[in-house]
Structures are given as structure tokens and as C-alpha cells.
Coordinates of C-alpha atoms and ligand atoms in Angstrom, one line a residue:
Chain A
X29 CA 120.3 70.9 128.0
X30 CA 117.0 69.7 129.2
X31 CA 114.0 71.6 130.2
X32 CA 112.5 71.3 133.7
X33 CA 109.7 69.0 134.3
X34 CA 106.3 70.8 134.9
X35 CA 105.3 71.5 138.5
X36 CA 102.1 69.4 140.0
X37 CA 100.1 70.4 143.1
X38 CA 99.4 67.3 145.2
X39 CA 96.1 66.9 147.2
X40 CA 95.9 63.8 149.4
X41 CA 92.7 62.4 151.4
X42 CA 94.0 61.4 154.8
X43 CA 91.4 59.2 156.0
X44 CA 87.9 57.7 154.7
X45 CA 85.3 60.5 154.9
X46 CA 87.5 63.5 154.6
X47 CA 88.4 65.7 151.8
X48 CA 91.5 65.7 149.7
X49 CA 93.8 68.5 151.0
X50 CA 96.5 70.2 149.5
X51 CA 100.0 69.1 150.8
X52 CA 102.6 70.4 148.6
X53 CA 104.1 70.4 144.9
X54 CA 106.7 68.4 143.0
X55 CA 108.0 68.0 139.5
X56 CA 107.4 65.1 137.2
X57 CA 107.1 64.6 133.4
X58 CA 103.6 63.2 133.4
X59 CA 100.3 62.5 135.8
X60 CA 101.5 58.7 136.4
X61 CA 104.8 59.6 137.6
X62 CA 103.5 62.4 139.6
X63 CA 101.3 60.1 141.3
X64 CA 104.1 57.8 142.2
X65 CA 106.4 60.8 143.2
X66 CA 103.5 62.1 145.6
X67 CA 103.4 58.7 147.2
X68 CA 107.0 58.6 148.0
X69 CA 107.3 62.2 149.1
X70 CA 104.1 62.7 150.9
X71 CA 102.8 59.5 152.1
X72 CA 105.7 57.7 153.6
X73 CA 104.0 57.1 157.2
X74 CA 100.4 56.2 155.9
X75 CA 99.4 59.9 155.3
X76 CA 96.9 58.8 152.7
X77 CA 94.2 56.7 151.1
X78 CA 94.0 58.8 148.1
X79 CA 96.3 61.2 145.9
X80 CA 95.1 64.0 143.2
X81 CA 97.5 65.5 141.1
X82 CA 97.1 68.5 139.0
X83 CA 99.1 70.7 136.9
X84 CA 100.1 73.7 139.0
X85 CA 99.5 76.0 135.5
X86 CA 96.1 74.4 135.3
X87 CA 95.0 75.9 138.8
X88 CA 93.0 79.6 138.5
X89 CA 93.6 81.4 141.8
X90 CA 91.8 84.6 143.3
X91 CA 94.0 87.3 143.5
X92 CA 95.5 88.4 146.8
X93 CA 95.0 92.3 145.8
X94 CA 91.0 91.3 145.3
X95 CA 90.5 89.9 148.7
X96 CA 88.3 92.8 149.8
X97 CA 85.9 93.0 146.9
X98 CA 85.6 89.2 146.8
X99 CA 85.0 88.5 150.4
X100 CA 83.7 91.5 152.3
X101 CA 80.1 91.2 150.5
X102 CA 79.6 88.2 153.0
X103 CA 81.0 90.2 156.0
X104 CA 77.7 92.4 156.3
X105 CA 75.3 89.2 156.0
X106 CA 75.2 88.4 159.6
X107 CA 71.9 87.3 159.3
X108 CA 73.3 84.0 157.5
X109 CA 74.4 82.7 161.2
X110 CA 71.7 81.2 162.9
X111 CA 72.9 83.2 166.4
X112 CA 71.3 86.1 164.4
X113 CA 67.8 85.0 165.7
X114 CA 66.5 85.3 169.3
X115 CA 64.2 82.2 169.4
X116 CA 62.5 82.2 172.9
X117 CA 63.4 79.2 175.4
X118 CA 59.8 78.1 175.4
X119 CA 59.9 77.2 171.5
X120 CA 62.4 74.4 172.5
X121 CA 65.6 73.1 170.6
X122 CA 65.5 74.8 167.3
Chain B
X16 CA 121.7 75.1 161.8
X17 CA 120.9 74.1 158.2
X18 CA 121.1 77.8 157.2
X19 CA 124.3 79.4 158.4
X20 CA 125.0 83.3 157.9
X21 CA 122.0 84.1 155.8
X22 CA 122.6 87.7 154.4
X23 CA 119.6 90.0 154.1
X24 CA 120.7 93.0 151.9
X25 CA 119.7 95.6 154.1
X26 CA 121.7 98.3 155.9
X27 CA 119.5 98.1 158.9
X28 CA 116.4 97.4 160.2
X29 CA 113.7 100.3 159.6
X30 CA 111.1 101.4 161.8
X31 CA 107.5 101.3 161.1
X32 CA 107.6 105.2 160.5
X33 CA 110.2 105.0 158.0
X34 CA 108.2 102.7 155.7
X35 CA 105.9 103.4 152.8
X36 CA 102.1 102.2 153.0
X37 CA 102.8 98.8 151.7
X38 CA 105.5 97.6 153.5
X39 CA 104.3 99.0 156.7
X40 CA 101.1 97.0 156.3
X41 CA 103.2 94.1 155.4
X42 CA 105.5 94.5 158.8
X43 CA 102.0 94.9 160.8
X44 CA 100.6 91.7 159.6
X45 CA 103.9 89.9 160.7
X46 CA 103.9 91.7 163.8
X47 CA 100.3 90.4 164.4
X48 CA 101.5 87.0 163.9
X49 CA 100.0 86.5 160.6
X50 CA 101.5 84.2 157.7
X51 CA 102.4 85.7 154.5
X52 CA 101.2 83.4 151.2
X53 CA 102.8 83.0 148.0
X54 CA 101.7 86.0 145.2
X55 CA 101.1 88.4 148.3
X56 CA 102.7 91.6 148.3
X57 CA 106.1 91.6 150.1
X58 CA 109.3 93.5 150.3
X59 CA 112.0 92.3 147.8
X60 CA 114.7 91.9 150.5
X61 CA 112.1 89.7 152.3
X62 CA 111.8 87.6 149.0
X63 CA 115.4 87.1 148.4
X64 CA 116.4 86.6 152.2
X65 CA 113.7 83.7 152.3
X66 CA 115.0 82.3 148.8
X67 CA 118.6 82.0 150.2
X68 CA 117.4 80.7 153.4
X69 CA 115.2 78.2 152.4
X70 CA 117.4 77.1 149.5
X71 CA 120.2 76.9 151.8
X72 CA 118.2 74.2 154.1
X73 CA 117.0 72.6 151.1
X74 CA 120.5 71.8 149.8
X75 CA 121.6 70.8 153.4
X76 CA 119.0 68.0 153.2
X77 CA 119.8 67.0 149.9
X78 CA 123.9 66.9 150.4
X79 CA 123.1 65.8 153.8
X80 CA 122.2 62.4 152.3
X81 CA 125.6 61.8 151.0
X82 CA 127.7 61.1 154.4
X83 CA 125.2 58.6 155.5
X84 CA 124.5 57.3 152.1
X85 CA 128.1 56.3 152.6
X86 CA 127.0 53.7 155.2
X87 CA 123.9 52.1 153.7
X88 CA 125.6 48.9 152.0
X89 CA 127.4 48.8 154.9
X90 CA 125.3 48.9 157.9
X91 CA 126.0 46.0 160.3
X92 CA 122.4 44.3 160.2
X93 CA 119.7 44.3 157.8
X94 CA 117.7 46.3 160.3
X95 CA 119.8 48.9 160.6
X96 CA 120.3 49.1 156.8
X97 CA 116.6 49.4 156.4
X98 CA 116.4 52.1 159.2
X99 CA 119.1 54.1 157.6
X100 CA 117.6 53.9 154.0
X101 CA 114.3 55.1 155.6
X102 CA 116.1 58.1 157.2
X103 CA 118.2 59.2 154.2
X104 CA 114.7 58.8 152.3
X105 CA 113.3 61.2 154.5
X106 CA 116.0 63.7 154.1
X107 CA 115.4 63.7 150.4
X108 CA 111.8 64.4 151.3
X109 CA 112.7 67.0 153.3
X110 CA 114.8 68.7 150.8
X111 CA 111.9 68.3 148.0
X112 CA 109.6 70.1 150.5
X113 CA 111.6 72.8 150.9
X114 CA 112.6 73.2 147.3
X115 CA 109.0 73.6 146.6
X116 CA 108.5 76.2 149.3
X117 CA 111.4 78.1 147.8
X118 CA 109.8 77.9 144.4
X119 CA 106.5 79.5 145.4
X120 CA 108.6 82.9 146.0
X121 CA 109.3 82.6 142.1
X122 CA 112.7 80.8 141.5
X123 CA 112.9 77.7 139.5
X124 CA 114.1 74.4 140.7
X125 CA 116.6 74.5 137.8
X126 CA 117.9 77.7 139.1
X127 CA 118.2 76.1 142.6
X128 CA 120.1 73.4 141.5
X129 CA 122.2 75.4 139.3
X130 CA 123.2 77.9 142.3
X131 CA 123.8 74.4 144.5
X132 CA 126.2 73.1 141.7
X133 CA 128.3 76.3 140.7
X134 CA 128.9 76.9 144.6
X135 CA 126.7 80.0 144.6
X136 CA 124.1 78.8 147.2
X137 CA 125.7 77.1 150.4
X138 CA 124.7 74.2 152.6
X139 CA 125.4 73.5 155.9
X140 CA 129.4 73.1 156.7
X141 CA 128.7 69.8 158.9
X142 CA 128.2 67.8 155.6
X143 CA 131.7 68.6 154.5
X144 CA 133.3 66.1 157.3
X145 CA 133.6 62.2 156.6
X146 CA 131.8 59.4 157.8
X147 CA 134.7 57.1 159.1
X148 CA 133.1 54.3 160.9
X149 CA 129.5 53.2 161.7
X150 CA 129.8 55.3 165.0
X151 CA 129.4 58.3 163.0
X152 CA 126.0 57.5 161.7
X153 CA 124.9 57.2 165.1
X154 CA 126.6 60.6 166.1
X155 CA 125.2 62.3 163.2
X156 CA 121.6 61.1 163.8
X157 CA 121.9 62.1 167.9
X158 CA 123.9 65.4 167.3
X159 CA 123.6 66.7 163.7
X160 CA 119.9 65.7 163.6
X161 CA 119.9 66.8 167.1
X162 CA 121.4 70.4 166.2
X163 CA 118.8 70.7 163.3
X164 CA 116.0 70.1 165.3
X165 CA 117.2 72.9 167.8
X166 CA 116.8 75.0 165.1
X167 CA 113.8 73.8 163.0
X168 CA 111.5 73.8 165.9
X169 CA 111.0 77.7 165.9
X170 CA 110.9 77.6 162.4
X171 CA 107.7 76.2 162.3
X172 CA 106.3 79.5 163.5
X173 CA 108.1 81.4 160.8
X174 CA 106.2 84.1 158.9
X175 CA 106.1 82.8 155.5
X176 CA 103.2 80.3 155.2
X177 CA 105.0 77.6 152.7
X178 CA 108.1 77.4 154.8
X179 CA 106.2 77.4 158.0
X180 CA 104.1 74.5 156.8
X181 CA 107.5 72.6 155.1
X182 CA 108.9 72.7 158.8
X183 CA 106.1 71.3 160.4
X184 CA 106.2 68.4 158.2
X185 CA 109.8 67.8 158.7
X186 CA 109.9 68.3 162.3
X187 CA 107.3 65.4 162.7
X188 CA 109.8 63.3 161.1
X189 CA 113.0 64.5 162.7
X190 CA 112.4 62.9 165.9
X191 CA 112.9 59.5 164.5
X192 CA 116.0 60.4 163.1
X193 CA 117.7 61.6 166.4
X194 CA 116.7 58.3 168.2
X195 CA 117.7 56.1 165.8
X196 CA 121.4 57.6 166.1
X197 CA 121.4 57.6 169.5
X198 CA 120.0 54.2 169.6
X199 CA 123.0 53.2 167.3
X200 CA 125.4 54.6 170.1
X201 CA 123.4 53.0 172.9
X202 CA 124.0 49.6 171.7
X203 CA 127.8 50.3 170.7
X204 CA 129.0 51.5 174.1
X205 CA 127.4 48.2 175.6
X206 CA 129.6 46.2 173.4
X207 CA 133.2 45.6 173.1
X208 CA 136.0 48.3 174.3
X209 CA 136.8 48.8 170.4
X210 CA 133.2 49.5 169.8
X211 CA 133.1 52.0 172.7
X212 CA 136.4 53.6 171.9
X213 CA 134.8 54.1 168.3
X214 CA 132.0 56.0 169.7
X215 CA 134.1 57.9 171.8
X216 CA 136.1 58.9 168.5
X217 CA 133.2 59.5 166.6
X218 CA 131.9 62.3 169.2
X219 CA 135.6 63.7 169.4
X220 CA 135.2 64.6 165.3
X221 CA 131.7 65.5 165.6
X222 CA 131.2 67.6 168.4
X223 CA 132.6 70.7 167.2
X224 CA 131.4 70.8 164.0
X225 CA 127.9 70.1 165.5
X226 CA 128.3 73.5 167.6
X227 CA 129.5 75.2 164.3
X228 CA 126.1 74.4 162.7
X229 CA 124.3 77.2 164.8
X230 CA 127.1 79.7 163.0
X231 CA 129.3 82.3 164.7
X232 CA 127.7 84.5 167.3
X233 CA 125.0 87.0 165.8
X234 CA 124.1 89.4 168.5
X235 CA 125.6 92.3 166.6
X236 CA 124.4 90.7 163.1
X237 CA 122.3 93.4 161.3
X238 CA 121.2 90.6 158.9
X239 CA 119.9 88.6 161.9
X240 CA 118.3 91.5 163.6
X241 CA 116.4 91.9 160.1
X242 CA 115.4 88.1 159.8
X243 CA 114.2 88.5 163.5
X244 CA 111.9 91.5 162.9
X245 CA 110.5 89.5 159.6
X246 CA 110.2 86.3 161.8
X247 CA 112.3 84.0 159.7
X248 CA 114.5 83.4 162.4
X249 CA 113.2 83.3 166.1
X250 CA 116.6 82.9 168.2
X251 CA 120.1 84.0 168.1
X252 CA 122.7 81.5 167.1
X253 CA 124.1 81.3 170.8
X254 CA 121.0 80.8 172.5
X255 CA 120.4 78.0 170.2
X256 CA 124.1 76.5 171.0
X257 CA 123.5 76.8 174.4
X258 CA 120.3 75.0 174.5
X259 CA 121.9 72.3 172.3
X260 CA 124.7 71.9 174.7
X261 CA 122.6 72.0 177.8
X262 CA 120.5 69.2 176.3
X263 CA 123.3 67.0 174.8
X264 CA 125.8 66.7 177.5
X265 CA 123.6 64.8 180.1
X266 CA 122.9 62.4 176.7
X267 CA 126.6 62.1 176.7
X268 CA 127.0 61.1 180.3
X269 CA 124.3 58.4 179.8
X270 CA 126.6 57.0 177.2
X271 CA 129.7 56.9 179.6
X272 CA 131.1 59.2 176.9
X273 CA 133.3 62.5 177.6
X274 CA 132.7 65.7 175.8
X275 CA 135.9 66.7 174.0
X276 CA 135.7 70.2 175.8
X277 CA 138.2 70.7 178.4
X278 CA 136.3 74.1 179.3
X279 CA 132.9 72.5 179.7
X280 CA 131.7 73.3 183.0
X281 CA 128.0 73.3 184.8
X282 CA 127.5 77.2 185.9
X283 CA 124.9 76.9 188.6
X284 CA 124.2 80.8 188.2
X285 CA 122.9 80.7 184.5
X286 CA 121.2 77.3 184.9
X287 CA 123.2 76.1 181.8
X288 CA 127.0 74.9 180.8
X289 CA 129.9 77.2 180.2
X290 CA 131.9 75.7 177.0
X291 CA 134.6 76.4 175.1
X292 CA 134.9 78.5 171.5
X293 CA 134.6 76.5 168.3
X294 CA 137.4 77.0 165.8
X295 CA 135.9 79.5 163.8
X296 CA 138.7 79.5 161.5
X297 CA 138.2 76.0 160.5
X298 CA 134.4 77.0 159.9
X299 CA 134.9 79.9 157.8
X300 CA 137.7 77.3 155.9
X301 CA 134.8 74.8 155.4
X302 CA 132.0 77.4 154.3
X303 CA 134.5 78.7 151.7
X304 CA 134.9 75.4 150.1
X305 CA 138.2 74.1 152.0
X306 CA 136.6 71.5 154.1
X307 CA 137.6 67.7 154.1
X308 CA 135.0 66.8 151.8
X309 CA 133.5 70.0 150.0
X310 CA 135.1 68.8 146.6
X311 CA 133.7 65.4 146.9
X312 CA 130.1 66.2 148.1
X313 CA 129.6 68.9 145.2
X314 CA 131.1 66.4 142.9
X315 CA 128.8 63.7 143.7
X316 CA 125.8 66.4 143.3
X317 CA 127.0 67.7 140.0
X318 CA 127.5 63.8 138.6
X319 CA 124.1 62.8 139.7
X320 CA 122.6 65.8 138.0
X321 CA 124.6 65.3 134.9
X322 CA 124.3 61.6 134.5
X323 CA 120.6 62.0 134.9
X324 CA 120.2 64.4 132.0
X325 CA 119.6 61.7 129.4
X326 CA 117.0 60.1 131.5
X327 CA 114.9 63.2 132.5
X328 CA 114.8 64.2 128.9
X329 CA 113.7 60.8 127.8
X330 CA 110.7 60.7 130.2
X331 CA 109.8 64.4 129.1
X332 CA 110.1 63.3 125.3
X333 CA 107.8 60.3 126.2
X334 CA 105.2 62.3 128.0
X335 CA 105.1 65.0 125.1
X336 CA 104.4 61.8 122.7
X337 CA 101.9 60.5 124.6
X338 CA 99.8 63.7 125.0
X339 CA 100.2 64.3 121.4
X340 CA 98.7 60.9 120.5
X341 CA 95.9 61.4 122.9
X342 CA 95.4 64.8 121.4
X343 CA 95.4 63.3 117.8
X344 CA 93.0 60.4 119.0
X345 CA 90.7 63.2 120.4
X346 CA 90.5 64.7 117.1
Ligands
LIG418 FE1 115.8 66.6 157.6
LIG419 FE1 118.8 66.3 158.4
LIG420 FE1 116.9 64.5 159.9

């Protein structure tokens, strides 16, 4: 009876100049195999120029039930957006 | 459709006023078109139904490689062989996208395989028919991938985020599958009379099983009503089947083929074709495991899984050794 290979999350940089983006996950025995499998599973049509893999177990995620307390504080801070301030036309582009 | 007759475990669809606060908030998010993501609260029935549907879908992609894989070594040219290889490799990819979407719902990959191998989880009835000639490979791309696309396009909008995203990737790749199949047939119908007859024979054998892919009529099914309320199903089986027939008949005409249905007739009033009823007894027999290739397909899957144990274990042992060694070196 064999045990399941660990799960890896795959991140791909689609083009030069862009961030890596999460595309999905896969199982692999080790990191090197995870990269090779990610190449075959997620970049069969030139979808990437760089791959990151990370063990799913190593990801710490915010909990959905804490969505409120976590993100609400920024809701009330409308002054963080430039449109909050009225600048007269005479001042010119700012 | 790749997921046929998915059961939802609910006696009937509840109204918003009958739901507790959590379930109501969940249903309201779905009604508002929001996506549900892994680890968010969801009704147990939603989770279970999705696991069944996604795993049936994933299993179909994986088992679906077998009938086509049968012709890789016998493709008529090197180019056709490379194309078929790429197509079958895509199907493996589709299976993997879908298994990992199912895993986000708390089921393990090994459990999913185990359910396929034991016969507990199903895969589409269509893959239990044999591929007898090269024209069958054309017919599968044209009809089977065509029917799958019909079903998968609306699933891109499904309420569960990981499933919806997997479907978007899959749909991008499917159109190549259907076109390569049709292209095989376009070539063959321009060939010798024997080649053209081979194409007609393939259509005769694949037509009805393709219509069965959408599953029996489900207008009165509580499972389908619940799946629609949860937005993990968007259209009725009959709607999709009608769309498929309307799209496919002109394509058959272009090839100079005859659809093997004496009842097929254009209906001006409904703006679509009337057509005959598939043999649902045959469908239920195939689903129950008694189709022409059920034993062969499951046998091939089980053999691949069992023959690979030593290899999977070996790689695990190697990975553990390497990580132990590098931990020791760091001390
Ligand atoms: Fe597919
Ligand atoms: Fe397919
Ligand atoms: Fe396909």
C-alpha cells in the first residue's frame, strides 16, 4: 500500500514583466518532479516563462470567517483614494 | 455530458424562507452570481454533489484517453499521430485540473481513484464503446468532444470557483479536439468509396451513444432542480441535446453523411430538428457496467494503477532520503 504524493500549488509567470499567478495544483514526490509535472499539466501551450511550486501544506491562508474583521478596516478609509480630494481645475494636473 | 445523472441527496429544493441563516446567506450569494471558494461554508449536500459531479467528470477525461489511445500507434501519418498524442495528452490534463478541483472539497486523490477503480464512481457511458477504425477517431473528436463542449461551456459559469476555473481552461483546449476530429473526416470522405463508407459506419455507431451523453430527460428530476438552484448545472439535458443535434446535422450534411435516424426532420415552428429517442435501455445497461468495453476500460485503469505502485513508492522513498540527507547536512 503506497501513500499519496504530497500536493503542490503551482504558480506561473505568463509573460515577462508579470507576476506569477496561481494556476492550480498537482501531486508530486518532490519539488523537481512538481516543476516537471507543472510544465506538462499547465504550460502545454506556451502559457509560461517561469514556474514556482510550493507544498500546499506550507501555505498559510486567511480564514474565510475572518473576512470581516480582516478587511473591513480599510473600507472606511476612503481618503486613501486620490478621488477623495477636490483639487481646483486652475491647479492643473495633479 | 461527462457527468450523467449526478444525484444530489435532497428530497426537494428548499425555499429561502425554509433555510437557516447560514444556508440562506449561501444561497443568496449564489443567486447574486458570486463564486463559492474552498473552505467557505457550504451545505453538505452542495459539497457532496459537487464531489460526485467533478469526479465523474475527471474520471471521464481519464478513461476517455483509452479508446483514442488505442489508435496512437496506428495513426495513418506521423502528423496525425502527433496530433492525436497531443489531444490525448490534453485529456490527461483535463482530468488532472478536475481532480485537483475536487480535492479542494476535502476528498483525497487516492479516494477518488479508489472510487473509480471499485466502480463506485462513474464515468461517461460514451467511453464504453470500441474504436474499431481510424474513422472512429474522427467521429470521437467531432461528436464526443462536440457534445462535451456543449455541456462544458455553460459550466464555466458554475458557482464553485475551482470548478469554474478548471472549465475555463478546458474549454480553451477543447475546440482543437473537435476540429482535429472533423478534419480527419473531411479528409476521409474525399477518399475512396471504402474510406467514405468507413466514415458513415463510424457515424452510425457513434450517433446514438453521443446523444445519450447528455443523459435521459431530466425536466422532472429533483436532483437537476437542486443542481440548477446551486448553479452547478445550467441547462436541462434535453435543451443541450437539442442544441447538439441542431449544430451537428448541417456538419454531417457538409460531409455528405446520413444521420442514422429515420425520424430526423427539420421543424420550422421550433426552429430546430425533431429527432428520435435514443435506446435508454442500452444506456442504463452501459451505466450499470454491461456496455461493450466496461470491463476492458476499468481493467486497464486498475492495471495502470497497480503496476505503478512500486514506481510511486520508489519516488517517495527517494524524496524522503534526499530530504533527510539535506536536513542532516544542515545540522
Ligand atoms: Fe477533455
Ligand atoms: Fe474529452
Ligand atoms: Fe477533448
